[in-house]
Short mmCIF file of C-alpha atoms and ligand atoms in Angstrom, two decimals:
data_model
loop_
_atom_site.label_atom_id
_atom_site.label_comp_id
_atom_site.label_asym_id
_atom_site.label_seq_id
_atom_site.Cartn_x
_atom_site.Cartn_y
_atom_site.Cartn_z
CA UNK W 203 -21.38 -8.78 14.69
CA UNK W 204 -18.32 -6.84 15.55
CA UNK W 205 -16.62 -6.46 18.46
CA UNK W 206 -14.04 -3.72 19.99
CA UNK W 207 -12.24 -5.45 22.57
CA UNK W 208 -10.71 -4.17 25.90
CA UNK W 209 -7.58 -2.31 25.18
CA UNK W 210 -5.72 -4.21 28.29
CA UNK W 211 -6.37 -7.93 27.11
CA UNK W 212 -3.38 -9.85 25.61
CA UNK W 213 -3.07 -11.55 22.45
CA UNK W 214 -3.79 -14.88 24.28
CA UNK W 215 -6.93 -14.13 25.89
CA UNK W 216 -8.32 -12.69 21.98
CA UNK W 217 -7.35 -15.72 20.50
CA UNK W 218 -9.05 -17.39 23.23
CA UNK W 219 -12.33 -15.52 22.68
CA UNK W 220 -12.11 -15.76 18.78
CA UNK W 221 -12.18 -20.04 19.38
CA UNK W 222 -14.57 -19.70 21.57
CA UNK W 223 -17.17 -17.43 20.02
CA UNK W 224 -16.32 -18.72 16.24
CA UNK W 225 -15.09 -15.45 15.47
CA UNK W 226 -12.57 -13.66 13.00
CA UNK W 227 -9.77 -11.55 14.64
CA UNK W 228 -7.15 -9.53 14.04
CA UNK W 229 -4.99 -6.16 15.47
CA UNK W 230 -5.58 -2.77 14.27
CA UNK W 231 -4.64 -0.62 17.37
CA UNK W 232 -6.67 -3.00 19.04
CA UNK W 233 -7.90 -6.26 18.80
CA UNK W 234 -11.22 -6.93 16.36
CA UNK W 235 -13.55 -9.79 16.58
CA UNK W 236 -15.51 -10.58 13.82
CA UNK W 237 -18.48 -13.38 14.44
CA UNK W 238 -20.52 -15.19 12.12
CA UNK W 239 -23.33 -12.25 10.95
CA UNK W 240 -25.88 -14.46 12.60
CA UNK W 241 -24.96 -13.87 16.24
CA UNK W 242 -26.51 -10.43 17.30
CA UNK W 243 -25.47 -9.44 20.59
CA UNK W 244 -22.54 -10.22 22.94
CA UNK W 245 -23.46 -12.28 25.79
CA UNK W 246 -21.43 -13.42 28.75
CA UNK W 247 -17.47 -13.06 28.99
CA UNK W 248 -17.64 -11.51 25.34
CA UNK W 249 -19.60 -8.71 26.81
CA UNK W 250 -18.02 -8.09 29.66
CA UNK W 251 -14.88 -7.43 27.79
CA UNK W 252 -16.14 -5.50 24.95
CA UNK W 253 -15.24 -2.17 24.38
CA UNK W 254 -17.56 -1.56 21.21
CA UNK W 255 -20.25 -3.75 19.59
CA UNK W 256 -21.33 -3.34 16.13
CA UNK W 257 -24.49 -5.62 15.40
CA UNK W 258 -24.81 -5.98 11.59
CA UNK W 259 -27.09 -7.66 8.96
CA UNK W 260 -25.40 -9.95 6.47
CA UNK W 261 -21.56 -11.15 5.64
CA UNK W 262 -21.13 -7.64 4.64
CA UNK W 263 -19.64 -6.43 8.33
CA UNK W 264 -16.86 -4.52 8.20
CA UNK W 265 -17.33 -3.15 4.60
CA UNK W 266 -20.85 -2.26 6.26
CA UNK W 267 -22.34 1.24 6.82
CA UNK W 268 -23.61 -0.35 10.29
CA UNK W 269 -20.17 -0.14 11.07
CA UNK W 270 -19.18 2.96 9.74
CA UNK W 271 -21.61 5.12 8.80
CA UNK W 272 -19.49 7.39 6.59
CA UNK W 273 -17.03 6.39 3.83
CA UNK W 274 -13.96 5.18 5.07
CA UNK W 275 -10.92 7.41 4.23
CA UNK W 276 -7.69 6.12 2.15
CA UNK W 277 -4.93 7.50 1.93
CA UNK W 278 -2.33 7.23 -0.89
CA UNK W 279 0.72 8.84 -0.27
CA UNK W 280 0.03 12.67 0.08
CA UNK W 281 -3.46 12.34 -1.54
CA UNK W 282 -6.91 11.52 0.30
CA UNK W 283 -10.02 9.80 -1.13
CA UNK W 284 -13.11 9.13 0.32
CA UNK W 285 -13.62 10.50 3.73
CA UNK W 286 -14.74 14.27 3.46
CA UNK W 287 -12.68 14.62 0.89
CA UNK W 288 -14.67 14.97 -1.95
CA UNK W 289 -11.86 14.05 -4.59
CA UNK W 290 -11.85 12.04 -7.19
CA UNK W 291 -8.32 10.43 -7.87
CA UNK W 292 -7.62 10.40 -11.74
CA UNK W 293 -5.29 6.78 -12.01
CA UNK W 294 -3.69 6.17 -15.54
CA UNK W 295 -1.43 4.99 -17.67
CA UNK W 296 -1.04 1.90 -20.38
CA UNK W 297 -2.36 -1.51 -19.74
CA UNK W 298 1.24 -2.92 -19.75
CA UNK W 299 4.68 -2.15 -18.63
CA UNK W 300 6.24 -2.79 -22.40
CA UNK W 301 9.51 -0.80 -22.01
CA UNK W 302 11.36 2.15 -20.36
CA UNK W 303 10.76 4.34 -23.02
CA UNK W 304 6.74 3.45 -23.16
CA UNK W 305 6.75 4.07 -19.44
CA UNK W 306 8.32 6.84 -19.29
CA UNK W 307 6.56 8.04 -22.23
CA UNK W 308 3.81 8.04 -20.34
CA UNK W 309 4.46 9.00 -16.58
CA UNK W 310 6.17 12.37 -18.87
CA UNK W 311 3.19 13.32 -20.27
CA UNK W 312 0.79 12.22 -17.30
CA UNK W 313 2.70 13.88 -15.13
CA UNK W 314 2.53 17.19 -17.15
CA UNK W 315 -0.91 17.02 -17.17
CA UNK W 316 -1.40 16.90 -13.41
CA UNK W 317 -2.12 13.50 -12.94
CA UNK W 318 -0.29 12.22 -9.46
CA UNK W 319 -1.25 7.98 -9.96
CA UNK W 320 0.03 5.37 -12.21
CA UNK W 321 -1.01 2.31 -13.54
CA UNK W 322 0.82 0.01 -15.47
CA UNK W 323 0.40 -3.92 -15.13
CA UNK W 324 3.62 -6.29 -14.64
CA UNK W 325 2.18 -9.60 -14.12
CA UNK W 326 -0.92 -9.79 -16.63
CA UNK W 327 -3.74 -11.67 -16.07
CA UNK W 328 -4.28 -12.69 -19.74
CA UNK W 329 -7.12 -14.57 -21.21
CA UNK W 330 -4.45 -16.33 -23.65
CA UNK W 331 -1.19 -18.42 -22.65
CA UNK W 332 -0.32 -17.21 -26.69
CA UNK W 333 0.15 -13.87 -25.57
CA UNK W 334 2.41 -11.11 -24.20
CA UNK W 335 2.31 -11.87 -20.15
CA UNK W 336 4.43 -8.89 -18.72
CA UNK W 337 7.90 -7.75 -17.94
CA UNK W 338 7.04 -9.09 -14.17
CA UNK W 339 10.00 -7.87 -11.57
CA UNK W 340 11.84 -5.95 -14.34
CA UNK W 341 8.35 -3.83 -15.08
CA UNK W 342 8.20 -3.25 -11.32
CA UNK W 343 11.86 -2.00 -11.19
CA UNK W 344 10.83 0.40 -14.11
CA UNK W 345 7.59 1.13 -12.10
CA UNK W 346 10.23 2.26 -9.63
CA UNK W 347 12.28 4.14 -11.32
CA UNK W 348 9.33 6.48 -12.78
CA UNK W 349 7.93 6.96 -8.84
CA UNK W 350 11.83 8.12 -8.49
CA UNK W 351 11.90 10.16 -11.49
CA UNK W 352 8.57 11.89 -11.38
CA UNK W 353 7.11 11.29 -8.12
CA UNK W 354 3.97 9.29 -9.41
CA UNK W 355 1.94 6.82 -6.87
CA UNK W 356 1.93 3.61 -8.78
CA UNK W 357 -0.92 1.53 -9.61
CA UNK W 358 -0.06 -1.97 -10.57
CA UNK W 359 -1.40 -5.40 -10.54
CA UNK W 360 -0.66 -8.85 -8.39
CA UNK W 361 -1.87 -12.09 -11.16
CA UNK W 362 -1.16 -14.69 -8.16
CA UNK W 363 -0.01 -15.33 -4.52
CA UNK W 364 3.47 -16.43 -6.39
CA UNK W 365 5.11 -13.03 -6.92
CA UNK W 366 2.42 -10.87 -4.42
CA UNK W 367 5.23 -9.90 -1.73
CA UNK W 368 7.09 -7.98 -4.80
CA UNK W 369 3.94 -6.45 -6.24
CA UNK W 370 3.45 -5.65 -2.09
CA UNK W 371 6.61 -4.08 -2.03
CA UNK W 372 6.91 -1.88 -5.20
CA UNK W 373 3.09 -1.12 -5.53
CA UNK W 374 2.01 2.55 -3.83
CA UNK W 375 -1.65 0.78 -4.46
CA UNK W 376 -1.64 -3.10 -5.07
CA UNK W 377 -4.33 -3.58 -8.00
CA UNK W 378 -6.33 -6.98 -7.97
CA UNK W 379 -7.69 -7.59 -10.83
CA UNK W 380 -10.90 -9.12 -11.98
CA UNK W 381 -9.99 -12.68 -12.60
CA UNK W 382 -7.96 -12.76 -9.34
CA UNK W 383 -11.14 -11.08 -7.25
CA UNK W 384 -11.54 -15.07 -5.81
CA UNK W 385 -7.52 -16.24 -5.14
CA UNK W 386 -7.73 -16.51 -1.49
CA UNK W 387 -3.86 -16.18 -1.54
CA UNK W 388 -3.56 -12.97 -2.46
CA UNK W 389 -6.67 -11.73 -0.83
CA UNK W 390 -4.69 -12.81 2.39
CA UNK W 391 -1.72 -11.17 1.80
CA UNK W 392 -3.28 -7.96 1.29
CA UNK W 393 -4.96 -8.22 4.06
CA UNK W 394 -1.34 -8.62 5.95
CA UNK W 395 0.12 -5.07 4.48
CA UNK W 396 -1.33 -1.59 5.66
CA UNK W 397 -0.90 -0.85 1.64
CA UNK W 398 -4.06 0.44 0.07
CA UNK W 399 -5.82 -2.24 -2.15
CA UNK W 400 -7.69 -1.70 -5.35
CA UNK W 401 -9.78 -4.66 -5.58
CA UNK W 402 -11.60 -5.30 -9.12
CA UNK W 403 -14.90 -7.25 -9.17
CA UNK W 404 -14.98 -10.15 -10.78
CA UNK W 405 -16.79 -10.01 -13.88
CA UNK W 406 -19.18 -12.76 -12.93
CA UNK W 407 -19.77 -11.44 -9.34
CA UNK W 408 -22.53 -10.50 -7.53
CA UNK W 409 -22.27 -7.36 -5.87
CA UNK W 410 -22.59 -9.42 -2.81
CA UNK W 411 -19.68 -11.43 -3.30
CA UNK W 412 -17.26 -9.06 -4.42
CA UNK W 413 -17.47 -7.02 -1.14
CA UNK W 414 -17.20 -10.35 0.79
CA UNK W 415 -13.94 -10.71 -1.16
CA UNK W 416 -13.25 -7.45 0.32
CA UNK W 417 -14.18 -8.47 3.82
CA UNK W 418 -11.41 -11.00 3.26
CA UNK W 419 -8.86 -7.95 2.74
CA UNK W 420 -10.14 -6.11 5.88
CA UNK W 421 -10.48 -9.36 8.20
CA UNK W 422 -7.20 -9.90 8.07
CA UNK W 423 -6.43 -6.11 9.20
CA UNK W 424 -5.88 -3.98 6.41
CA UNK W 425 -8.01 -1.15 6.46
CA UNK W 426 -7.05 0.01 3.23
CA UNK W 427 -9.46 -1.24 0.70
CA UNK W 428 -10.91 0.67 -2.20
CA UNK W 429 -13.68 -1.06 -4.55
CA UNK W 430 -13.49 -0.77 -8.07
CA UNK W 431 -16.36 -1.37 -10.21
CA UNK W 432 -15.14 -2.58 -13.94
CA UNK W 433 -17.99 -4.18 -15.44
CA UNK W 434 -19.75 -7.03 -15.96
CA UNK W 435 -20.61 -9.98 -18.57
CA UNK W 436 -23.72 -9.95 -19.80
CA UNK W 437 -25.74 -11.04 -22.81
CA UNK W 438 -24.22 -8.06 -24.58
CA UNK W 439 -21.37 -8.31 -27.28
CA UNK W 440 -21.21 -5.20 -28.92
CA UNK W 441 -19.28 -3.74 -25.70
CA UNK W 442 -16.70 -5.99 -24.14
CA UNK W 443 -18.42 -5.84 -20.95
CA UNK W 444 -21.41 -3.60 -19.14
CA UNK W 445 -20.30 -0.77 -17.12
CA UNK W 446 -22.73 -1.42 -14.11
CA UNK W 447 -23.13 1.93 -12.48
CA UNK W 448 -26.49 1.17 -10.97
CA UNK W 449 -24.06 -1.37 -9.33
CA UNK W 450 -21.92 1.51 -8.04
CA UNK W 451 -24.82 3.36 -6.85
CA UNK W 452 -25.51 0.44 -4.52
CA UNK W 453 -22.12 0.29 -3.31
CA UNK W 454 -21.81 3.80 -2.20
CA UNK W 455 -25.38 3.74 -0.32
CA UNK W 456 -24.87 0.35 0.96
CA UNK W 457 -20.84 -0.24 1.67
CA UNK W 458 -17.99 2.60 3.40
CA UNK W 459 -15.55 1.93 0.97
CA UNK W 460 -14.27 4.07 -1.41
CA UNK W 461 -14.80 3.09 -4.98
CA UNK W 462 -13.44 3.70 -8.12
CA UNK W 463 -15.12 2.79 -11.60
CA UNK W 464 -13.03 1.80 -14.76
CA UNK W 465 -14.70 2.70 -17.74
CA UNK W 466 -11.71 1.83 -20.03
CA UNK W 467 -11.96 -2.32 -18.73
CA UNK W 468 -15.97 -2.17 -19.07
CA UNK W 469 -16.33 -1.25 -22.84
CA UNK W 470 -13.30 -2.29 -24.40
CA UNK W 471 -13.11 0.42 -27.01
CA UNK W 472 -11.50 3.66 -26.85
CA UNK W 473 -14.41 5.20 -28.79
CA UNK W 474 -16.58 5.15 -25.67
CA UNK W 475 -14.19 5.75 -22.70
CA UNK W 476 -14.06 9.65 -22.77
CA UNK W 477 -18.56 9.49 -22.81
CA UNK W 478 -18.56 6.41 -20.14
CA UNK W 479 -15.27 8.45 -17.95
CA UNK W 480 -17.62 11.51 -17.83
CA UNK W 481 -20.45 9.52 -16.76
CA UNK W 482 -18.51 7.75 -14.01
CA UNK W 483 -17.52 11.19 -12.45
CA UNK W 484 -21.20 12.88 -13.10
CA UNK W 485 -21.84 9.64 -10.01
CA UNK W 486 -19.62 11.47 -7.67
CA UNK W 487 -16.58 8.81 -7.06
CA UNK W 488 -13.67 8.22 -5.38
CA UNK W 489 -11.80 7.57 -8.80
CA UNK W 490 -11.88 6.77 -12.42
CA UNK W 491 -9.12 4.74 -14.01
CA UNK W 492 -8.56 5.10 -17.57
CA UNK W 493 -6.00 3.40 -19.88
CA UNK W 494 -3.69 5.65 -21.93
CA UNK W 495 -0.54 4.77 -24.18
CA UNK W 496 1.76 6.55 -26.22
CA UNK W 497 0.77 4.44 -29.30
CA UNK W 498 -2.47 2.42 -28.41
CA UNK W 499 -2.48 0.47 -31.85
CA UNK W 500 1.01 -0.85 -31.13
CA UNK W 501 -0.33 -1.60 -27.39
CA UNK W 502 0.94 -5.76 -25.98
CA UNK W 503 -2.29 -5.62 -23.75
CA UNK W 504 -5.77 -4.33 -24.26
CA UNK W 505 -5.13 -2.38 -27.46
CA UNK W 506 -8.57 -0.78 -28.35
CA UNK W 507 -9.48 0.44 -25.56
CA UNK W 508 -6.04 2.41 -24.80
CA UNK W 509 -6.81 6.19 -25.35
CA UNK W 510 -3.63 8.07 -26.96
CA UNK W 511 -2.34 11.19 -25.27
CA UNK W 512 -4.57 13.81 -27.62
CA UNK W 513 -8.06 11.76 -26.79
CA UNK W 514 -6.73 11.90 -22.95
CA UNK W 515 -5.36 15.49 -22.59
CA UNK W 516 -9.12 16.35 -23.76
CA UNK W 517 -11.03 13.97 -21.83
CA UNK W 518 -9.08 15.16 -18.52
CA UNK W 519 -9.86 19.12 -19.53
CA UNK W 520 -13.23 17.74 -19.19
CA UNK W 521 -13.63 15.73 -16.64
CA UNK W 522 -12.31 18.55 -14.28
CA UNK W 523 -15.27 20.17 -15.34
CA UNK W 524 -18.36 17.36 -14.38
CA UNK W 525 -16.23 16.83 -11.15
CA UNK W 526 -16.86 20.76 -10.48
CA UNK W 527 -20.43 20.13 -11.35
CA UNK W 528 -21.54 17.16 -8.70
CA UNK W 529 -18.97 19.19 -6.18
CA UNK W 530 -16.06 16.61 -6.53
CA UNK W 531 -12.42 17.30 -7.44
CA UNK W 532 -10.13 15.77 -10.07
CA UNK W 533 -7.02 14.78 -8.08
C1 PEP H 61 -6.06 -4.09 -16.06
O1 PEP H 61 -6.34 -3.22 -15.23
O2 PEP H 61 -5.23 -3.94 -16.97
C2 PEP H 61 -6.83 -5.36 -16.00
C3 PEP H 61 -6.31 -6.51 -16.44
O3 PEP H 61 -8.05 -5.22 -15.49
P1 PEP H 61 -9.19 -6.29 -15.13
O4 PEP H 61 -8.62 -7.12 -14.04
O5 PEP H 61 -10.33 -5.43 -14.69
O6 PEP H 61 -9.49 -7.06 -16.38
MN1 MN H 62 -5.78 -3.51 -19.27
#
């Protein structure tokens, strides 16, 4: 259950009620109690100074349509998703910071094309200790510099709680990737920044559990969360992982977050993303983020699934057309 307090009653007296009733809290405009998802219906003193009660039906609360019925509006920088909006933000750019010239390689030519986000990892979650790991601070700094040059909104990635206030600080949208979904560390300090948050699901979640690992975001007060879907494992090896859009079906009807699907993560081959992009935006979504690099066989990180700039230039031609289709807009 949630509860709207009182506009008029002090920080004391919330904390007071959020011991008291076993409850979650935190300030956004006003204070927010959040109980266990057991308790349905404010009795007593919690009643009386309730402004608002939202009775839901599992741990999903706040990421819950019984909360809010519509999809929850984000905003990043000038650009809106969710909401009414109907857009679909286009987020790309290589796996990997590598250098200033791949960067800017690549915010050049994105940013010819239209494309207003992104991403580029500094801190890499690798599977291997063997490989390359990421410029960290000095691949935010050039992150920087191309938001500078070319007004992009960046898109980039937080591996651990260690180095999450500078990924806080330079990010436009702080990505959290799939094998972070679970660190409780960073999961808190996004929930202590107003910054949108692009959290990945893990790839052994349930959809259950990866929008309680949201709830973790938005508990602590940050409204800001987007879902993004970027497959799964399953008993499939011919594909790195399964795209699970059936998944993102559920999410839209069941959660009001906005979500974004990654088609690039799910198969792991460049051969498919273009087919699997198309697909994602034929769903009607808040997003699609694709990987692109200015020489994808020379790529440090995820090199076969990176498209080059021909393979993307066409794919974005048409994915402004299946957008137009379901009544969506490439953004
Ligand atoms: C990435 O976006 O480059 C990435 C590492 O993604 P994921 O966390 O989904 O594997
Ligand atoms: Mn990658």
């Amino acid at each position: 259950m949630i509860v709207h307090l009182n506009k008029n009653i002090t920080k004391e007296k919330a904390q007071q009620l959020a011991e008291k009733y076993q409850s979650t809290l935190f300030e956004n405009g006003k204070f927010v109690l959040v109980t266990p998802s057991k308790v349905k219906a404010a009795e007593g003193e919690l009643k009386e100074l309730a402004e608002a009660v939202f009775v839901t039906d599992s741990d999903i609360q706040l990421a819950g349509k019984e909360y809010i019925s519509t999809r929850r509006e984000v905003k990043i920088g000038d650009i809106t998703i969710g909401g009414n909006s109907k857009n679909t933000l286009a987020i790309a750019g290589p796996c990997s910071v590598e250098s200033e010239e791949q960067i800017e390689a690549a915010a050049k030519f994105l940013v010819e094309l239209g494309v207003k986000a992104l991403r580029a990892g500094a801190f890499k979650p690798r599977t291997s200790p063997y490989t390359f790991q990421g410029l960290g601070l000095a691949g935010l700094k050039l992150l920087d510099k191309m938001r500078g040059k070319y007004g992009l909104q960046i898109v980039t990635e937080v591996r651990d709680s260690t180095h999450a206030d500078e990924v806080i600080e330079y990010a436009d949208v702080i990505q959290v990737g799939a094998k972070s979904m679970y660190d409780h560390g960073i999961l808190h300090k996004c929930g202590k920044t107003k910054k949108p948050v692009l959290l990945k699901r893990g790839f052994g979640t349930t959809l259950q559990e990866f929008v309680q690992a949201a709830e973790f975001i938005l508990s602590g007060g940050n409204p800001n969360v987007i879902l993004c879907e970027r497959g799964i494992r399953t008993f499939e090896t011919k594909t790195r992982f399964t795209l699970d859009l059936c998944g993102a079906t559920w999410l839209k009807e069941n959660t009001n977050l906005p979500i974004i699907l990654d088609p690039s993560h799910a198969i792991g081959y460049a051969f498919g993303v273009p087919d699997l992009a198309r697909a994602c935006i034929a769903l009607g979504t808040d997003g699609v983020l694709i990987e692109t690099h200015p020489n994808p066989k020379e790529a440090k990180s995820d090199a076969s699934q990176q498209l080059n700039f021909d393979e993307f230039r066409k794919l974005y031609s048409s994915m402004k057309k299946v957008a137009e289709a379901v009544d969506y807009k490439i953004v």
